[in-house]
mmCIF file of C-alpha atoms in Angstrom:
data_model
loop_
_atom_site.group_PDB
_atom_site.id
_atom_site.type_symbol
_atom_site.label_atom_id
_atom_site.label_comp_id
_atom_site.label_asym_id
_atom_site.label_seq_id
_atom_site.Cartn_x
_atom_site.Cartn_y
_atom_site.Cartn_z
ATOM 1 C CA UNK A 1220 22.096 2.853 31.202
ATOM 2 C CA UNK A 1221 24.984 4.473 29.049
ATOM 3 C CA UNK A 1222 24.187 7.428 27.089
ATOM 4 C CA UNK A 1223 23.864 4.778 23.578
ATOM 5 C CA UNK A 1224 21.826 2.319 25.544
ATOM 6 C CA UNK A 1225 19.135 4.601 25.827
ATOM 7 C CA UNK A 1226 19.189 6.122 22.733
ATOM 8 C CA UNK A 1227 19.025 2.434 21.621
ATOM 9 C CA UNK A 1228 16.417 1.502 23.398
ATOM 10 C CA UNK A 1229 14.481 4.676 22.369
ATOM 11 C CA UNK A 1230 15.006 3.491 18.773
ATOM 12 C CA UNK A 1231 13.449 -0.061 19.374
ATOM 13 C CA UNK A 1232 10.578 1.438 21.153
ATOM 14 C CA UNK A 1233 9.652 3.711 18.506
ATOM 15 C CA UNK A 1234 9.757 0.594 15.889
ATOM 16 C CA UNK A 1235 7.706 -1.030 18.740
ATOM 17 C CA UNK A 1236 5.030 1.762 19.324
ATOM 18 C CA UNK A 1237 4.633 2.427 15.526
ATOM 19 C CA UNK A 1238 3.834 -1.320 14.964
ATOM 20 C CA UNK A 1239 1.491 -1.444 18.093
ATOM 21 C CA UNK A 1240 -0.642 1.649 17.788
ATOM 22 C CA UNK A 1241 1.005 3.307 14.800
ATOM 23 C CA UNK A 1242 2.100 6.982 13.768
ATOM 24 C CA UNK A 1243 -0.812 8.779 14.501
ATOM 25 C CA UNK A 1244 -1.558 7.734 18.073
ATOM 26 C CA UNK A 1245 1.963 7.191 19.260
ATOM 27 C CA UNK A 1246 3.578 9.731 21.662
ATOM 28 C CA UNK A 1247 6.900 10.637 23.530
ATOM 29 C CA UNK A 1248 5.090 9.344 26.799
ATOM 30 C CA UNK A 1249 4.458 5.549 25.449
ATOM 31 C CA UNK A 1250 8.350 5.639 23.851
ATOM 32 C CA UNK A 1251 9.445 6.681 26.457
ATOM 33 C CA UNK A 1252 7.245 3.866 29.157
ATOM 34 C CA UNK A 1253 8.029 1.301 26.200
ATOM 35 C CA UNK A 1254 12.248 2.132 26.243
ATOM 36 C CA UNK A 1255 12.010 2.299 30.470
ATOM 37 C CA UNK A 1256 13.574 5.930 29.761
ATOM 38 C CA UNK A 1257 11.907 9.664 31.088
ATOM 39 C CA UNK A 1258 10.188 11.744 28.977
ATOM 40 C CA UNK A 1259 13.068 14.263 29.366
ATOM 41 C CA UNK A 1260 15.376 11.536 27.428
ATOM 42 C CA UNK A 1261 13.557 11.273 24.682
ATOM 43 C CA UNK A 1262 13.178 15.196 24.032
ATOM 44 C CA UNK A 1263 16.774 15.664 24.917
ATOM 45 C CA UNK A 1264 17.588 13.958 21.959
ATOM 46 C CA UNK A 1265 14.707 14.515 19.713
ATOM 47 C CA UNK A 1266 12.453 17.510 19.768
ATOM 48 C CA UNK A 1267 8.944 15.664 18.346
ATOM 49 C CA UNK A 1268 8.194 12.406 17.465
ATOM 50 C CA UNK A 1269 8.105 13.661 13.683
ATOM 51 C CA UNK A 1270 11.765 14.516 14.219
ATOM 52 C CA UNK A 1271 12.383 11.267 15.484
ATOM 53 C CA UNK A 1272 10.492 9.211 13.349
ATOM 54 C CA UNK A 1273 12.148 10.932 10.378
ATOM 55 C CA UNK A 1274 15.682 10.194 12.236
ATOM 56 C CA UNK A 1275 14.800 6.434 11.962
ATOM 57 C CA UNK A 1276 13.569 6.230 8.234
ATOM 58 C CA UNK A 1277 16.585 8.170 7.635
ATOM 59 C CA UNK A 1278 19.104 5.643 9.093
ATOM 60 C CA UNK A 1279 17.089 2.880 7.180
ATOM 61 C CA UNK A 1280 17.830 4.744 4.183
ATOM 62 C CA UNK A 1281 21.769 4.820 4.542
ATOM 63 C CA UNK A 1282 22.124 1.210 4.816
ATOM 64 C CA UNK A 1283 21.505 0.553 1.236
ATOM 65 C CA UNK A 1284 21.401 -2.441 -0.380
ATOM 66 C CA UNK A 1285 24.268 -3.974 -2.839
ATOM 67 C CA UNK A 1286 22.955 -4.493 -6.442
ATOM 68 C CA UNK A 1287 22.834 -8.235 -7.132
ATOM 69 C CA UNK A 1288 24.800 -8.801 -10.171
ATOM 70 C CA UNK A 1289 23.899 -12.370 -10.718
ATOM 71 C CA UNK A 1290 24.855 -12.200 -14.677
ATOM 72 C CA UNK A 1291 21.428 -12.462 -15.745
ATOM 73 C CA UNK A 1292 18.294 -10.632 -15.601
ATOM 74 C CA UNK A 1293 16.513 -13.293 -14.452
ATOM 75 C CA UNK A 1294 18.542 -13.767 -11.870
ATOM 76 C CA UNK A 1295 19.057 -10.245 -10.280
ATOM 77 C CA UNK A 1296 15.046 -9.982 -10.361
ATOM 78 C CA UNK A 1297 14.955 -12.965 -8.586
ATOM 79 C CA UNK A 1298 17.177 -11.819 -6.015
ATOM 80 C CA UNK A 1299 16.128 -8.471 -5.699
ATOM 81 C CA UNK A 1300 12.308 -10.579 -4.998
ATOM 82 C CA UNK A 1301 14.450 -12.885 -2.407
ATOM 83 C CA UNK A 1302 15.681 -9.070 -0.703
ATOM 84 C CA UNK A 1303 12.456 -7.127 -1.038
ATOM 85 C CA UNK A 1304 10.188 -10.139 0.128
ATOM 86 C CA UNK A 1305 12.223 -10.533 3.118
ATOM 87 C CA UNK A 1306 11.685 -6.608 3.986
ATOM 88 C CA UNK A 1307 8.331 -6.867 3.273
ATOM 89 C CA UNK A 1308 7.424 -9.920 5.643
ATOM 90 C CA UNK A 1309 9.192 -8.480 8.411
ATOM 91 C CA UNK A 1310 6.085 -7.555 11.051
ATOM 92 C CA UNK A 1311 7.728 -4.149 12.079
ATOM 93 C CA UNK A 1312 8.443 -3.244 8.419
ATOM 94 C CA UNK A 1313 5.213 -4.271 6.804
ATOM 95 C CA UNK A 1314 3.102 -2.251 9.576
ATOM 96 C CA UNK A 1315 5.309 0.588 10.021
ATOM 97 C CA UNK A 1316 5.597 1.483 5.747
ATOM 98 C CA UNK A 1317 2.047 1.392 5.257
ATOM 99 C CA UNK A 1318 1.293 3.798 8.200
ATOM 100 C CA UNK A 1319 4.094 6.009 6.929
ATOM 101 C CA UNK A 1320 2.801 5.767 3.388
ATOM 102 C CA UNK A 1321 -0.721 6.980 5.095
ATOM 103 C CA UNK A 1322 0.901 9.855 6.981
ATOM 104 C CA UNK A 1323 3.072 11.010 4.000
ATOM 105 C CA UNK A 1324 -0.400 11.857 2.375
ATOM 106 C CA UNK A 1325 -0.830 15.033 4.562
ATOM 107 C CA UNK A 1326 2.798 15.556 5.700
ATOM 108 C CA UNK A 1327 5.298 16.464 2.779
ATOM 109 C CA UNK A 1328 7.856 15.892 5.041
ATOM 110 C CA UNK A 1329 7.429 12.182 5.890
ATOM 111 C CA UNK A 1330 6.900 12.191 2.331
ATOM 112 C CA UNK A 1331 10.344 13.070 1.507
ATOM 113 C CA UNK A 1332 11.983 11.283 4.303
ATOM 114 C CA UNK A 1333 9.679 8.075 2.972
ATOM 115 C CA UNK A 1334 10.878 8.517 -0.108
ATOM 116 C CA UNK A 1335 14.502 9.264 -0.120
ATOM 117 C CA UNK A 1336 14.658 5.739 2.580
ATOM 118 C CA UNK A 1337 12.902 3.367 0.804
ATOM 119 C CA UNK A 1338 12.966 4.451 -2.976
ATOM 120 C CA UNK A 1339 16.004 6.595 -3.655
ATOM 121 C CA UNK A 1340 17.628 2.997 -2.248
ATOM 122 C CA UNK A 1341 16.065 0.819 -4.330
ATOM 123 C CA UNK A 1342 15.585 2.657 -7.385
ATOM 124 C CA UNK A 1343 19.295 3.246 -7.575
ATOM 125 C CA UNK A 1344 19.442 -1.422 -7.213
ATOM 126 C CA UNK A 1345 17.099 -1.443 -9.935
ATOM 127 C CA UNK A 1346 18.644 1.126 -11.967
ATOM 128 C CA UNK A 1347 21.678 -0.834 -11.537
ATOM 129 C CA UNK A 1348 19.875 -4.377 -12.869
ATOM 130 C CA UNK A 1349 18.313 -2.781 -15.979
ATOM 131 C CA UNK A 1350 21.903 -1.222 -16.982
ATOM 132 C CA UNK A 1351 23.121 -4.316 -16.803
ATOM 133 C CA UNK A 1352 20.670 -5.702 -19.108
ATOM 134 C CA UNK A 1353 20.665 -3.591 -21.416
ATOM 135 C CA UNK A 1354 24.302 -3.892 -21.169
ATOM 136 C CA UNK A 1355 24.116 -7.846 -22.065
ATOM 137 C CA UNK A 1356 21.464 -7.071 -24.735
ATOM 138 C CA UNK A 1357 18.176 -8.301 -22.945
ATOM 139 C CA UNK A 1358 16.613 -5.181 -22.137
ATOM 140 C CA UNK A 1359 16.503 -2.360 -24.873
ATOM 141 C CA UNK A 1360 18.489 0.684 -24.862
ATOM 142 C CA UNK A 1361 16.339 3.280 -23.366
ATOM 143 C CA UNK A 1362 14.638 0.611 -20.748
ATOM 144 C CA UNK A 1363 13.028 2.439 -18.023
ATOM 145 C CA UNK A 1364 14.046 1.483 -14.590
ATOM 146 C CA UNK A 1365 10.804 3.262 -13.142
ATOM 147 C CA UNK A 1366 8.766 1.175 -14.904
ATOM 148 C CA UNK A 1367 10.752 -1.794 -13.887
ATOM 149 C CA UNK A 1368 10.577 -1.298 -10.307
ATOM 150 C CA UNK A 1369 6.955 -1.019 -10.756
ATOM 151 C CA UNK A 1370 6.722 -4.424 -12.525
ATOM 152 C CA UNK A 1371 8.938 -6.185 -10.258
ATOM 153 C CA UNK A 1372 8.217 -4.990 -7.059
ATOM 154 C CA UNK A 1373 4.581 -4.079 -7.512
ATOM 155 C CA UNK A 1374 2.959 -7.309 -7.812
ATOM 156 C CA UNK A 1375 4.578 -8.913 -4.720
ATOM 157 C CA UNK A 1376 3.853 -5.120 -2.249
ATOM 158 C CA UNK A 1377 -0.235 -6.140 -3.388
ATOM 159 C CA UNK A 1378 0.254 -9.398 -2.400
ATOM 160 C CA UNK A 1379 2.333 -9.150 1.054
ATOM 161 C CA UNK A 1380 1.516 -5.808 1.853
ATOM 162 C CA UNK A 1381 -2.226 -5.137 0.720
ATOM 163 C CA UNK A 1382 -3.628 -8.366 0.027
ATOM 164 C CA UNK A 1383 -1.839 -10.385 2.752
ATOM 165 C CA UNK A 1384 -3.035 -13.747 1.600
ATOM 166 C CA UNK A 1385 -1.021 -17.257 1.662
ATOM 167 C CA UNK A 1386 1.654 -17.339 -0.833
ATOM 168 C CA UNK A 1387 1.555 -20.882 -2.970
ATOM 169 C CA UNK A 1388 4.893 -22.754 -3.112
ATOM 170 C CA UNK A 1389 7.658 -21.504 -5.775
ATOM 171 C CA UNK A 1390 5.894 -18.036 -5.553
ATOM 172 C CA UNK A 1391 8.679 -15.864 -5.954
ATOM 173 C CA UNK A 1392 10.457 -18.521 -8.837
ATOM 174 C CA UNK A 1393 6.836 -17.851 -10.514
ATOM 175 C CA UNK A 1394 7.007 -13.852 -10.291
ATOM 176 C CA UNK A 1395 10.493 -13.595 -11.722
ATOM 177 C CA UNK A 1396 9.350 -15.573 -14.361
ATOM 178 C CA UNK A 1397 6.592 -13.236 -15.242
ATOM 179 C CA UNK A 1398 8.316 -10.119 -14.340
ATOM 180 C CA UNK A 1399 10.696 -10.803 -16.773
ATOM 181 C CA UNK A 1400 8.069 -11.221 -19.410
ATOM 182 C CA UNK A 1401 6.725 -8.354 -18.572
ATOM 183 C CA UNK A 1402 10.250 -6.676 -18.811
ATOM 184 C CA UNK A 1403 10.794 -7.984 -21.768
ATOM 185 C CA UNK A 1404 7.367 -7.568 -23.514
ATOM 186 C CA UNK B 1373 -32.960 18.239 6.821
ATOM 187 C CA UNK B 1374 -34.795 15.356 5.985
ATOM 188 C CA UNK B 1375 -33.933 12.009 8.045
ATOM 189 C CA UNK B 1376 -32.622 10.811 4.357
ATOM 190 C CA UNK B 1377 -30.212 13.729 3.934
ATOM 191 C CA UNK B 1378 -28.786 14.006 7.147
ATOM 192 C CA UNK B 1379 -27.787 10.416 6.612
ATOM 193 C CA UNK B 1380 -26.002 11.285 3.593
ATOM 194 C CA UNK B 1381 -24.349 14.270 4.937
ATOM 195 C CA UNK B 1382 -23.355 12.034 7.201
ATOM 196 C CA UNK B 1383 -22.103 9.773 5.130
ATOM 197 C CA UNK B 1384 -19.710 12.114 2.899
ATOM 198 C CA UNK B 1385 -18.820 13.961 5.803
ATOM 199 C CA UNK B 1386 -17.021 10.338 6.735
ATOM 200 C CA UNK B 1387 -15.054 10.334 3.390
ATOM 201 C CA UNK B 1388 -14.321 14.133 4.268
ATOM 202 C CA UNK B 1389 -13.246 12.768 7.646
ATOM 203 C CA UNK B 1390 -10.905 10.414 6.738
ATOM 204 C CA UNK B 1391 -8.961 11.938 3.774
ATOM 205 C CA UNK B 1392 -8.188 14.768 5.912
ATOM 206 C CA UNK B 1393 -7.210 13.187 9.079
ATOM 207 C CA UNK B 1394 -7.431 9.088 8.976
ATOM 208 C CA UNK B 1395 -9.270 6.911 11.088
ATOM 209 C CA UNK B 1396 -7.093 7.076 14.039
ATOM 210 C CA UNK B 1397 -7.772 10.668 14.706
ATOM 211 C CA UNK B 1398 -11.385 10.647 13.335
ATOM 212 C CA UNK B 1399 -13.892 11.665 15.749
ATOM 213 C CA UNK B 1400 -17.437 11.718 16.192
ATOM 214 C CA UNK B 1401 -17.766 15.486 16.850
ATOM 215 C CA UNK B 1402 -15.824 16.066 13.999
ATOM 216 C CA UNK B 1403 -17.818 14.035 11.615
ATOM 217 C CA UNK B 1404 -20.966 15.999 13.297
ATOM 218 C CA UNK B 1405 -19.367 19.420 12.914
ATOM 219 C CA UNK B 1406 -18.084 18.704 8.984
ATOM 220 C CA UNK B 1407 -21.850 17.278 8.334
ATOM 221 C CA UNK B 1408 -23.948 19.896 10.254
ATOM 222 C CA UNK B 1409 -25.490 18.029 11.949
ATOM 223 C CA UNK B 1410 -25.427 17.213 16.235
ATOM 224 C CA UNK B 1411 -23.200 14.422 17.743
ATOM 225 C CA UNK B 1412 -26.910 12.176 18.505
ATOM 226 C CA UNK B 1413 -27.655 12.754 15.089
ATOM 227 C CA UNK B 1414 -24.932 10.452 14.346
ATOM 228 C CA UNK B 1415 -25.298 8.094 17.576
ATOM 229 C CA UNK B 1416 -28.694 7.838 16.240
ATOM 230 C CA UNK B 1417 -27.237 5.868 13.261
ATOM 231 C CA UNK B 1418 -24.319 4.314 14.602
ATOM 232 C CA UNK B 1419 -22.405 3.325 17.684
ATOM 233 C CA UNK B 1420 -19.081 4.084 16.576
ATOM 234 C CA UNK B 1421 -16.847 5.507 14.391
ATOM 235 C CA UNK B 1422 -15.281 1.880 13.742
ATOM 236 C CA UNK B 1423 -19.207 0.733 12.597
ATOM 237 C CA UNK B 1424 -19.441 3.864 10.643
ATOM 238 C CA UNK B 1425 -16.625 3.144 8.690
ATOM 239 C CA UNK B 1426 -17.802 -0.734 8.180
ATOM 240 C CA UNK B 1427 -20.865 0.300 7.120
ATOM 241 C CA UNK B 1428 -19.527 2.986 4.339
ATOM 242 C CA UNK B 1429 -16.966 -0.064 3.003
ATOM 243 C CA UNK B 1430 -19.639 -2.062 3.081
ATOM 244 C CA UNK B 1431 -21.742 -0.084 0.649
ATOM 245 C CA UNK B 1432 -18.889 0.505 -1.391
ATOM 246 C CA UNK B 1433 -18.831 -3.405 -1.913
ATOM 247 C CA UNK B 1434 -22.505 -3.617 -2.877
ATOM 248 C CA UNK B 1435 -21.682 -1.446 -5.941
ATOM 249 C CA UNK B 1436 -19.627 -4.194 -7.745
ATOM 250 C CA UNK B 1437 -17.815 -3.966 -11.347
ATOM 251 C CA UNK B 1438 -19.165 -5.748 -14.048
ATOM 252 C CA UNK B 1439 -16.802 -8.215 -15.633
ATOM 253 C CA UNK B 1440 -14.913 -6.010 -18.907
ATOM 254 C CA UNK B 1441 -15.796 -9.219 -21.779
ATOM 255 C CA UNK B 1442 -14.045 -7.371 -24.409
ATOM 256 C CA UNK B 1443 -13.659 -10.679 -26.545
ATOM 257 C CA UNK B 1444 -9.512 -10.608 -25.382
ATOM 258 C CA UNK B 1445 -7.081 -10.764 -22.586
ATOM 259 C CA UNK B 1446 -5.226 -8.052 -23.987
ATOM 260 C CA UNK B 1447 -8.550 -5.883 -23.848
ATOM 261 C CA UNK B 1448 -10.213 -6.984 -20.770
ATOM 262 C CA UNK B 1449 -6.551 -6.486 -19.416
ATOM 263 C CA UNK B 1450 -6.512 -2.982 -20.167
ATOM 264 C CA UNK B 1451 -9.964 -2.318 -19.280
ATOM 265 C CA UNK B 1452 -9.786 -3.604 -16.184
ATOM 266 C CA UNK B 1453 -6.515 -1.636 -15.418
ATOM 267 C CA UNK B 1454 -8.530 1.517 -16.805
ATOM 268 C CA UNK B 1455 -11.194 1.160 -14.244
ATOM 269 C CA UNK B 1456 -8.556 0.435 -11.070
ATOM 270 C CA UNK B 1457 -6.762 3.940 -12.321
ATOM 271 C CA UNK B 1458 -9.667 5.866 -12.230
ATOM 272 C CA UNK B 1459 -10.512 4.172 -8.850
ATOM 273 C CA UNK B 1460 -7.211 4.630 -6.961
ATOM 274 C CA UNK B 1461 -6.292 7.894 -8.584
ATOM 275 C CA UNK B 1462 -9.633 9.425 -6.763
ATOM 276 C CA UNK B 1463 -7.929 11.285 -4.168
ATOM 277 C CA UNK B 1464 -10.836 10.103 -1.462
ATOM 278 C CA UNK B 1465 -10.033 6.570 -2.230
ATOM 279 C CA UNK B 1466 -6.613 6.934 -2.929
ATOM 280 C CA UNK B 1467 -6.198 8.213 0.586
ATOM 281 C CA UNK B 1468 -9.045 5.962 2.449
ATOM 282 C CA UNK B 1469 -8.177 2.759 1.118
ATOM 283 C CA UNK B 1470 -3.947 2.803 2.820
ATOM 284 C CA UNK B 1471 -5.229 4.603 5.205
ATOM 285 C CA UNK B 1472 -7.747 1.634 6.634
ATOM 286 C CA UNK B 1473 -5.259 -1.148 5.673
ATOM 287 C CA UNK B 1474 -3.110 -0.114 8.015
ATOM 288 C CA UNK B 1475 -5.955 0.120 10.232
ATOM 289 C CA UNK B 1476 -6.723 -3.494 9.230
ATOM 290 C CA UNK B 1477 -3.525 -4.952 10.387
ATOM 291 C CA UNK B 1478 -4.589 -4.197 14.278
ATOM 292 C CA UNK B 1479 -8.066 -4.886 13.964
ATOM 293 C CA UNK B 1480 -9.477 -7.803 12.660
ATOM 294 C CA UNK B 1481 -13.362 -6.472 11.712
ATOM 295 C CA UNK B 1482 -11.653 -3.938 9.435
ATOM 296 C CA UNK B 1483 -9.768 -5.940 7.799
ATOM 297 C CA UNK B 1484 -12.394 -8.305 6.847
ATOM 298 C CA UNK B 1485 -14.799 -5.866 5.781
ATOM 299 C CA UNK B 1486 -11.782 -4.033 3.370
ATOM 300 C CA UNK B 1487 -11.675 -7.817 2.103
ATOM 301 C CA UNK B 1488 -15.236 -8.471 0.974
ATOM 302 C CA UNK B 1489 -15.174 -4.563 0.182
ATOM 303 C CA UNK B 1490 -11.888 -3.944 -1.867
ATOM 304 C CA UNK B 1491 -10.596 -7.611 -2.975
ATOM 305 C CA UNK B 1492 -13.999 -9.986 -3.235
ATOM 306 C CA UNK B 1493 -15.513 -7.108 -6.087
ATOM 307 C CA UNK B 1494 -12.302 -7.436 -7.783
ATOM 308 C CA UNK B 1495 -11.037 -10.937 -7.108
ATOM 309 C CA UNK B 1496 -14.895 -11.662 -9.045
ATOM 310 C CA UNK B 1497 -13.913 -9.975 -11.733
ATOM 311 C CA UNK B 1498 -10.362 -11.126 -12.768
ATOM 312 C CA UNK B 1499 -11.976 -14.356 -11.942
ATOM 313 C CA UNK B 1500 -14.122 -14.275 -14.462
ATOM 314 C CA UNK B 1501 -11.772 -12.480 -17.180
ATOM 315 C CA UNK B 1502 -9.277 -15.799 -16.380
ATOM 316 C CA UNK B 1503 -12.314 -17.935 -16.781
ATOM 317 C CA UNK B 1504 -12.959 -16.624 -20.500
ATOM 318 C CA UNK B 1505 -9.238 -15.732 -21.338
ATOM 319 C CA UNK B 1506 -8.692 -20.278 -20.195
ATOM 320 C CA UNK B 1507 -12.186 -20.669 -22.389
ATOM 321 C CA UNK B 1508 -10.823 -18.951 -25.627
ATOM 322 C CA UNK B 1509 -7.144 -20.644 -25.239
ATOM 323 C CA UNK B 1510 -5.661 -17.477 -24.089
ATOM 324 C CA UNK B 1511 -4.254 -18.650 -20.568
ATOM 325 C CA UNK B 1512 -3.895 -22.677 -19.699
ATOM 326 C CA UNK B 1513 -6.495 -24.657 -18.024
ATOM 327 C CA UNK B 1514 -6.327 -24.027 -14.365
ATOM 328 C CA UNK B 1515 -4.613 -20.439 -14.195
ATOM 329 C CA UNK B 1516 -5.228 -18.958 -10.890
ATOM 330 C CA UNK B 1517 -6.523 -15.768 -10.904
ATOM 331 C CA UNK B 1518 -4.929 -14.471 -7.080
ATOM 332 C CA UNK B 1519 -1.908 -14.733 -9.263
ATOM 333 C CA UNK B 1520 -3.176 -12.819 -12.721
ATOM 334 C CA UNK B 1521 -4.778 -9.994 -9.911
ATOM 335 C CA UNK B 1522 -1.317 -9.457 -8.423
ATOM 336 C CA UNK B 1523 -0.046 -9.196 -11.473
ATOM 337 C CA UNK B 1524 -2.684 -7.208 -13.244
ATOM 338 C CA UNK B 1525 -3.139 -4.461 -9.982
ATOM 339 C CA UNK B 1526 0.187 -4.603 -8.071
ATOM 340 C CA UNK B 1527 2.147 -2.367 -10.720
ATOM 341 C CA UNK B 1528 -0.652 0.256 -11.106
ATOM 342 C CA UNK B 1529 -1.065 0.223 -7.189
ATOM 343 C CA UNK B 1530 2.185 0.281 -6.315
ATOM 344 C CA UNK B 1531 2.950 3.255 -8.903
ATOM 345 C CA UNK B 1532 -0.514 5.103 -7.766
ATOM 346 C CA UNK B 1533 -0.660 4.496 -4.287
ATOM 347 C CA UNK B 1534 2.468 3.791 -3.049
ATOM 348 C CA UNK B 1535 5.350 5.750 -5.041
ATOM 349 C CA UNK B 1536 2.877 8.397 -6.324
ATOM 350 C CA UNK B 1537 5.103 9.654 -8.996
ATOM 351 C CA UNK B 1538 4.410 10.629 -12.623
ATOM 352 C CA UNK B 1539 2.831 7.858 -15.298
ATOM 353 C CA UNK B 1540 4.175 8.877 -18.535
ATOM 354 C CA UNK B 1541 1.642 8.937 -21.874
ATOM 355 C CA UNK B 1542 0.569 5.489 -22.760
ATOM 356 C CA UNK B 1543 1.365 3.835 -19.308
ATOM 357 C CA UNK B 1544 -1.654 2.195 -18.982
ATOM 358 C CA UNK B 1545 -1.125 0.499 -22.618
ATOM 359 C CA UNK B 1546 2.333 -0.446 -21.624
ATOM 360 C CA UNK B 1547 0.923 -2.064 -18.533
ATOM 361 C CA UNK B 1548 -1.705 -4.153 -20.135
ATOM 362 C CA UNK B 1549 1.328 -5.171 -22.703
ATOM 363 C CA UNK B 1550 2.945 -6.037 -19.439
ATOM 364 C CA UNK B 1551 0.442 -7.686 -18.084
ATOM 365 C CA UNK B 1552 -0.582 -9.989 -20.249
ATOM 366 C CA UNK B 1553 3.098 -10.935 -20.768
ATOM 367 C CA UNK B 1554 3.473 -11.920 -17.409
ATOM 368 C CA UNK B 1555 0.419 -13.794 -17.201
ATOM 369 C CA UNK B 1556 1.160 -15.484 -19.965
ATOM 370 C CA UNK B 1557 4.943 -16.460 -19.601
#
């Protein structure tokens, strides 16, 4: 393999081992077995599997996401739904954040690397959305993106992510609907 | 120690357990050492740390929440967000609860028992504050209360459990404002 391919394959693998047996029972030796790679490989290019793990969230993080700009605020919340329910169904993504989430509880450092991927990112999208409505006049001046992130993305992380029951048809067209209520309220 | 209270040390020595370390690395010995008691002490009472931890969400379940029947949406709304604050701001639960969902998504036994533990209590209870809210005229005949729960709990979880940043004064008024805006749009 060239010197990529197995940092590549390293990369899936650690996706692969934190979905199968998560954070806290993964190590460099099942990676490693799991990307066909030595040991040696793996800690030639990372020097723990904290390291590496953080490497990873961190490279989610820099992909970012564009803000939707749909002209309404209906609209952008029902795309940002479309964007975040798509991340959220994914099987590696909706195993591997809640494990993360766990760890970041005892290790400030996930918890910054957590953070700085998955909020920093979409705070700033959000942040973006309520500007813009406030901007047209349907949000107040003053709106709180915090608070909208909560109300937006909140409802739909309990259902995918905690809950994990069936969604009923038009789902998402239901929850912008309300979440703009609730915006709005 | 009585048969009664090594059970209980027992018992908290579990909660101990898993806020400091999570399930994956939980061990027998160390639930003995943290309780006081010997390793058969435990075996005694349970086969393993998996039926352990069933059994403790299981008599969290029995507990139940009574149903808030303040006379209003708005004020069950608020009460019932009240009571979910105080639950997932205790740091035990608060680090338990993620902790064994993301145990739950690998084995099935978990995550039925954080089902009829965490979600049948509660599902019961915005159940029957829909019920009442449809009865008085507040919400239209046939709202479904999956929907008013995500919509109710998914902001406060996601802000308490999953972000874990700062509620300013009178968030939980705001989110019952919120709430009952989105459940009624």
């Amino acid at each position: 393999m060239l010197r990529e391919d197995v940092t590549e394959a390293i990369r899936a693998a650690v996706f692969e081992e934190l979905a199968a047996v998560g954070f806290a029972r993964m190590s460099i030796e099942g990676i490693a077995r799991r990307a066909g790679v030595g040991k040696t490989a793996v800690y030639r290019r990372w020097k723990s599997k904290l390291s590496l793990v953080l490497d990873l969230v961190g490279a989610v993080a820099v992909q970012g996401l564009p803000a939707p700009a749909t002209g309404s605020l209906h609209g952008d919340v029902r795309a940002l739904l479309e964007v975040a329910s798509h991340a959220l169904r994914h099987p590696v993504a909706s195993q591997v954040i809640p494990d993360l989430l766990v760890e970041a509880v005892r290790n400030p450092e996930i918890a910054e690397a957590i953070k700085a991927a998955l909020l920093d990112g979409r705070q700033g999208v959000v942040a973006q959305v309520v500007r813009e409505a406030v901007a047209r006049g349907e949000l107040p001046e003053g709106a709180d993106p915090d608070r909208a992130l909560d109300l937006v993305v909140g409802p739909l992380y309990w259902r995918l992510v905690v809950v994990r029951t069936e969604t009923p048809q038009g789902y998402l067209d239901d929850l912008a609907r309300s979440a703009v209520a609730a915006l709005t309220a």
